[in-house]
Coordinates of C-alpha atoms in Angstrom, one line a residue:
M1 CA 207.9 87.5 96.7
V2 CA 204.8 85.5 97.3
Q3 CA 204.6 84.6 101.0
T4 CA 202.1 81.7 100.8
V5 CA 203.6 78.3 100.5
I6 CA 202.6 76.6 97.3
S7 CA 201.9 72.9 97.5
M8 CA 203.4 70.6 94.8
Q9 CA 200.0 68.9 94.5
S10 CA 198.4 72.1 93.3
L11 CA 200.9 72.5 90.5
N12 CA 199.0 71.0 87.6
V13 CA 199.3 72.8 84.3
Y14 CA 196.0 71.4 83.0
D15 CA 194.0 72.5 86.1
L16 CA 195.7 75.9 86.0
N17 CA 195.1 76.5 82.3
N18 CA 191.7 78.1 81.6
T19 CA 192.7 78.8 78.0
R20 CA 191.3 75.3 77.2
K21 CA 187.8 76.5 78.3
A22 CA 187.6 79.1 75.6
K23 CA 185.2 78.4 72.7
M24 CA 186.7 80.9 70.3
E25 CA 190.1 82.2 69.3
L26 CA 189.6 85.6 70.9
V27 CA 191.5 87.3 73.8
F28 CA 189.3 89.6 75.9
F29 CA 191.5 92.0 78.0
N30 CA 189.0 93.8 80.3
R31 CA 191.8 96.0 81.5
V32 CA 192.1 97.5 84.9
P33 CA 193.3 101.1 84.8
K34 CA 196.8 102.0 86.1
V35 CA 198.3 98.5 86.1
G36 CA 200.6 99.1 83.1
S37 CA 197.7 98.2 80.7
Q38 CA 198.9 100.8 78.1
T39 CA 202.2 98.8 77.9
F40 CA 200.4 95.5 77.6
M41 CA 198.2 97.0 74.8
E42 CA 201.3 98.1 72.9
L43 CA 202.7 94.6 73.3
L44 CA 199.5 93.1 72.0
R45 CA 199.5 95.5 69.0
R46 CA 203.0 94.4 68.1
L47 CA 202.2 90.8 68.7
S48 CA 199.2 91.1 66.4
E49 CA 201.6 91.8 63.5
R50 CA 204.0 89.1 64.5
N51 CA 201.4 86.3 65.3
N52 CA 198.8 87.3 62.7
F53 CA 195.7 88.2 64.7
Q54 CA 193.5 91.3 64.7
F55 CA 193.9 94.0 67.3
N56 CA 190.7 95.7 68.5
R57 CA 190.3 98.2 71.3
D58 CA 187.3 100.2 72.5
A59 CA 187.2 103.9 71.5
V60 CA 188.1 106.5 74.1
Q61 CA 184.9 107.6 75.8
K62 CA 183.9 110.8 77.5
V63 CA 182.4 108.9 80.4
E64 CA 183.8 105.4 80.9
T65 CA 181.1 103.0 82.2
I66 CA 182.6 99.8 83.5
R67 CA 179.5 98.2 85.2
L68 CA 176.9 97.6 82.6
A69 CA 173.2 96.7 82.7
E70 CA 172.4 93.2 81.5
D71 CA 171.2 94.4 78.0
Q72 CA 174.4 96.4 77.6
Q73 CA 176.5 93.4 78.6
Q74 CA 174.8 91.3 76.0
E75 CA 175.2 93.9 73.3
M76 CA 178.9 94.2 74.1
A77 CA 179.3 90.4 74.2
E78 CA 177.6 90.1 70.8
V79 CA 179.8 92.7 69.2
I80 CA 182.9 91.0 70.5
S81 CA 181.6 87.5 69.4
D82 CA 181.1 88.9 65.9
L83 CA 184.8 89.9 65.5
P84 CA 186.8 87.9 63.0
V85 CA 189.1 85.3 64.7
P86 CA 191.8 85.2 65.8
S87 CA 191.4 88.6 67.5
V88 CA 192.1 90.5 70.7
F89 CA 189.6 93.0 72.2
I90 CA 190.5 95.5 74.9
K91 CA 188.2 97.6 77.0
H92 CA 187.9 99.0 80.6
V93 CA 184.9 96.9 81.8
C94 CA 183.9 94.5 84.5
Y95 CA 184.2 90.7 83.9
T96 CA 181.3 89.6 81.6
N97 CA 180.0 86.1 81.4
F98 CA 179.5 85.4 77.8
S99 CA 178.0 81.9 78.4
K100 CA 175.1 83.6 80.2
F101 CA 174.0 84.9 76.7
N102 CA 174.7 81.6 75.0
L103 CA 177.7 83.1 73.3
P104 CA 181.2 81.4 73.0
I105 CA 183.6 82.0 75.8
P106 CA 186.7 84.1 74.9
I107 CA 190.1 83.8 76.5
Y108 CA 189.9 86.2 79.5
I109 CA 193.0 88.0 80.6
N110 CA 193.9 90.9 82.8
V111 CA 196.7 92.5 85.0
V112 CA 196.7 93.6 88.6
R113 CA 198.9 95.9 90.7
D114 CA 199.6 96.5 94.4
P115 CA 196.3 98.2 95.2
V116 CA 197.8 101.0 97.3
E117 CA 200.4 101.8 94.7
R118 CA 197.7 101.8 92.1
V119 CA 195.5 104.2 94.0
I120 CA 198.4 106.6 94.4
S121 CA 199.1 106.3 90.7
W122 CA 195.5 107.1 89.8
F123 CA 195.4 110.1 92.1
Y124 CA 198.3 111.8 90.3
Y125 CA 197.4 110.4 86.8
V126 CA 194.1 112.3 86.7
R127 CA 196.0 115.5 87.8
A128 CA 198.8 115.3 85.2
P129 CA 198.8 118.3 82.8
W130 CA 199.1 116.0 79.7
Y131 CA 196.0 114.0 80.8
F132 CA 193.8 117.2 80.6
V133 CA 195.4 118.2 77.3
E134 CA 194.5 114.8 75.8
R135 CA 191.0 114.8 77.3
K136 CA 190.3 118.4 76.2
A137 CA 191.5 117.6 72.7
A138 CA 189.2 114.6 72.5
F139 CA 186.2 116.3 74.2
P140 CA 186.5 120.1 73.9
D141 CA 183.3 120.8 76.0
L142 CA 184.8 119.2 79.1
P143 CA 185.2 121.7 81.9
L144 CA 188.7 122.2 83.4
P145 CA 189.1 121.1 87.0
H146 CA 189.4 123.5 89.9
P147 CA 193.0 124.7 90.5
G148 CA 192.7 123.7 94.2
W149 CA 191.8 120.1 93.2
L150 CA 194.8 120.0 90.8
K151 CA 197.2 121.1 93.5
K152 CA 196.2 118.4 96.0
D153 CA 198.9 116.0 97.1
F154 CA 198.2 112.5 98.2
E155 CA 199.8 112.7 101.7
T156 CA 197.9 115.8 102.7
C157 CA 194.7 114.3 101.2
V158 CA 195.0 111.2 103.4
L159 CA 196.2 112.9 106.6
S160 CA 193.6 115.7 106.5
G161 CA 190.7 113.2 106.1
D162 CA 189.8 114.5 102.7
Q163 CA 186.8 112.5 101.3
E164 CA 188.7 111.7 98.1
C165 CA 191.3 109.9 100.1
T166 CA 189.1 108.3 102.8
Y167 CA 188.6 104.7 101.9
T168 CA 185.6 103.5 103.9
Q169 CA 184.6 99.9 104.2
G170 CA 181.4 99.1 102.2
V171 CA 181.1 102.4 100.5
S172 CA 179.8 102.3 96.8
V173 CA 181.0 104.8 94.3
E174 CA 180.0 104.2 90.7
G175 CA 182.1 104.8 87.6
I176 CA 185.7 104.4 86.6
G177 CA 186.5 107.3 89.0
D178 CA 186.2 104.9 91.9
H179 CA 189.7 103.9 91.4
R180 CA 190.0 102.0 94.7
R181 CA 188.2 98.8 93.6
Q182 CA 190.5 96.7 91.6
S183 CA 188.6 93.6 92.4
L184 CA 185.5 95.1 90.7
F185 CA 186.9 94.3 87.3
F186 CA 186.9 90.6 88.2
C187 CA 183.8 90.5 90.5
G188 CA 181.5 91.5 87.7
H189 CA 178.5 93.8 87.0
A190 CA 176.3 92.8 90.0
Y191 CA 175.5 95.5 92.5
E192 CA 177.1 93.2 95.2
C193 CA 180.4 93.9 93.6
T194 CA 180.3 97.6 94.2
P195 CA 180.8 98.1 98.0
F196 CA 184.5 98.8 98.7
N197 CA 186.7 96.2 100.3
T198 CA 184.0 93.6 101.2
V199 CA 184.4 89.9 101.6
G200 CA 181.5 89.2 99.2
A201 CA 183.1 91.1 96.4
L202 CA 186.5 89.5 97.2
E203 CA 185.1 86.0 97.0
R204 CA 183.3 86.6 93.7
A205 CA 186.5 88.2 92.2
K206 CA 188.6 85.2 93.3
H207 CA 186.1 82.7 91.9
A208 CA 186.2 84.5 88.5
V209 CA 190.0 84.5 88.4
E210 CA 190.3 80.9 89.3
S211 CA 187.5 79.5 87.1
Q212 CA 187.5 81.9 84.1
Y213 CA 190.8 83.8 83.6
A214 CA 193.5 82.2 81.5
V215 CA 196.1 84.5 83.0
V216 CA 196.0 87.5 85.4
G217 CA 199.4 89.1 85.2
V218 CA 201.0 91.1 88.0
L219 CA 202.7 94.4 87.2
E220 CA 205.3 94.0 90.0
D221 CA 206.2 90.5 88.6
L222 CA 206.6 91.5 84.9
N223 CA 209.1 88.8 83.9
T224 CA 206.9 86.0 85.4
T225 CA 203.8 87.6 83.9
L226 CA 205.2 87.6 80.3
A227 CA 206.5 84.0 80.7
V228 CA 203.1 82.8 81.8
F229 CA 201.3 84.6 79.1
E230 CA 203.6 83.1 76.5
K231 CA 203.3 79.6 78.0
Y232 CA 199.6 79.5 78.6
I233 CA 198.3 81.5 75.5
P234 CA 201.0 80.8 72.9
R235 CA 198.8 81.5 69.9
F236 CA 198.7 85.1 70.8
F237 CA 201.7 85.7 73.1
Q238 CA 204.5 83.7 71.3
G239 CA 207.5 86.0 71.3
V240 CA 206.2 88.5 73.9
R241 CA 209.4 88.4 76.0
E242 CA 211.6 89.0 72.9
I243 CA 209.4 92.0 71.9
Y244 CA 209.5 93.4 75.4
D245 CA 213.3 92.9 75.8
T246 CA 214.1 94.7 72.5
S247 CA 211.8 97.7 73.4
A248 CA 211.8 97.8 77.2
E249 CA 213.1 101.4 77.4
Y250 CA 210.2 102.7 75.2
L251 CA 207.5 100.4 76.7
T252 CA 208.3 101.3 80.3
K253 CA 207.8 105.0 79.5
I254 CA 204.3 104.6 78.1
N255 CA 201.8 106.6 80.2
K256 CA 204.5 107.2 82.9
N257 CA 203.7 110.1 85.1
N258 CA 206.8 112.1 86.0
F259 CA 204.7 114.5 88.1
K260 CA 204.1 111.8 90.8
P261 CA 206.0 112.7 94.0
P262 CA 207.0 110.0 96.5
V263 CA 204.6 108.9 99.2
S264 CA 205.9 108.0 102.7
E265 CA 205.5 104.5 104.0
K266 CA 203.7 106.0 107.0
V267 CA 200.9 107.2 104.7
K268 CA 200.9 104.0 102.7
D269 CA 200.4 102.1 105.9
I270 CA 197.4 104.2 106.8
V271 CA 195.8 103.5 103.5
R272 CA 196.7 99.8 103.6
R273 CA 194.6 99.4 106.8
N274 CA 191.5 100.1 104.7
F275 CA 192.5 97.9 101.8
T276 CA 192.6 94.5 103.5
N277 CA 190.4 92.6 101.1
E278 CA 191.8 94.4 98.1
I279 CA 195.3 93.4 99.2
E280 CA 194.2 89.8 99.8
F281 CA 192.8 89.7 96.2
Y282 CA 196.1 91.1 94.8
Q283 CA 198.1 88.4 96.7
F284 CA 195.7 85.7 95.6
C285 CA 196.3 86.7 91.9
R286 CA 200.0 86.9 92.5
Q287 CA 200.1 83.4 94.1
R288 CA 198.1 82.0 91.2
L289 CA 200.5 83.5 88.7
H290 CA 203.5 81.9 90.4
K291 CA 201.7 78.6 90.6
Q292 CA 201.1 78.8 86.8
Y293 CA 204.8 79.6 86.3
L294 CA 206.1 76.8 88.5
A295 CA 203.6 74.3 87.0
A296 CA 204.7 75.1 83.4
H297 CA 208.4 74.9 84.5
L298 CA 208.0 71.6 86.2
A299 CA 206.0 70.1 83.3
Q300 CA 208.7 71.2 80.8
K301 CA 211.4 69.8 83.1
H302 CA 209.7 66.3 83.2
L303 CA 209.1 66.0 79.5
P304 CA 210.7 62.8 78.1

């Protein structure tokens, strides 16, 4: 439940609908890891068959680079802009401003998750046996991790002050392995986006969501998320709730980690103290999603 009171004056479908700003019929899903994005990818794959658009995703990479140099950003934006339309393109990467390169703006989408639950999910995901089987099959020369690292549990990691589970304000760690910074995927490629849990990165990320993203879904509000996707981007998401409802049992098991043990609220609270701005960003996205849902519902209700 979103705690912030939503004013009726802010519930304007037109103002909340950034889909209208897009200059091409292409959805760019710069997916955050561990937010159910594999499920959303499968939904988009099925929707591509139903709604007649092309499904494209970046190839699995040995080392995932999410913050790109400017020439790399331009190269990626040009590749995406050259795709046939209508299309969807999916990649783990920071928000990229296409207009900076005089290229047409796509329909930006993403999904977020409670940042503490997400960091726990990542901790166990990279230790799951099947994760290493898949990685080793794709990249045989990858070294196997140390058994001691594999046996770590999150609670001990936090309580012992292990560096892996010490989330220090302002620290910068490059690469997708720095799983703590959900806001980075919205803040962008600038170095100012890299320090963990800072106000500057938070404000940049909020601005991108509010001004650029058509929809940022919330994993914990899945029904609302699917309804808003379908309402605000119908060309691509028409029928998404029907597809999900008929395949929910399968879709909820995609990439599910059965090796993840429970984590106590005490330990979660310790971690939350260092995630203040990340939590604020998550709540901001959640409030915006609910505003979009209510605005669409009210607009439909008042149709003649």
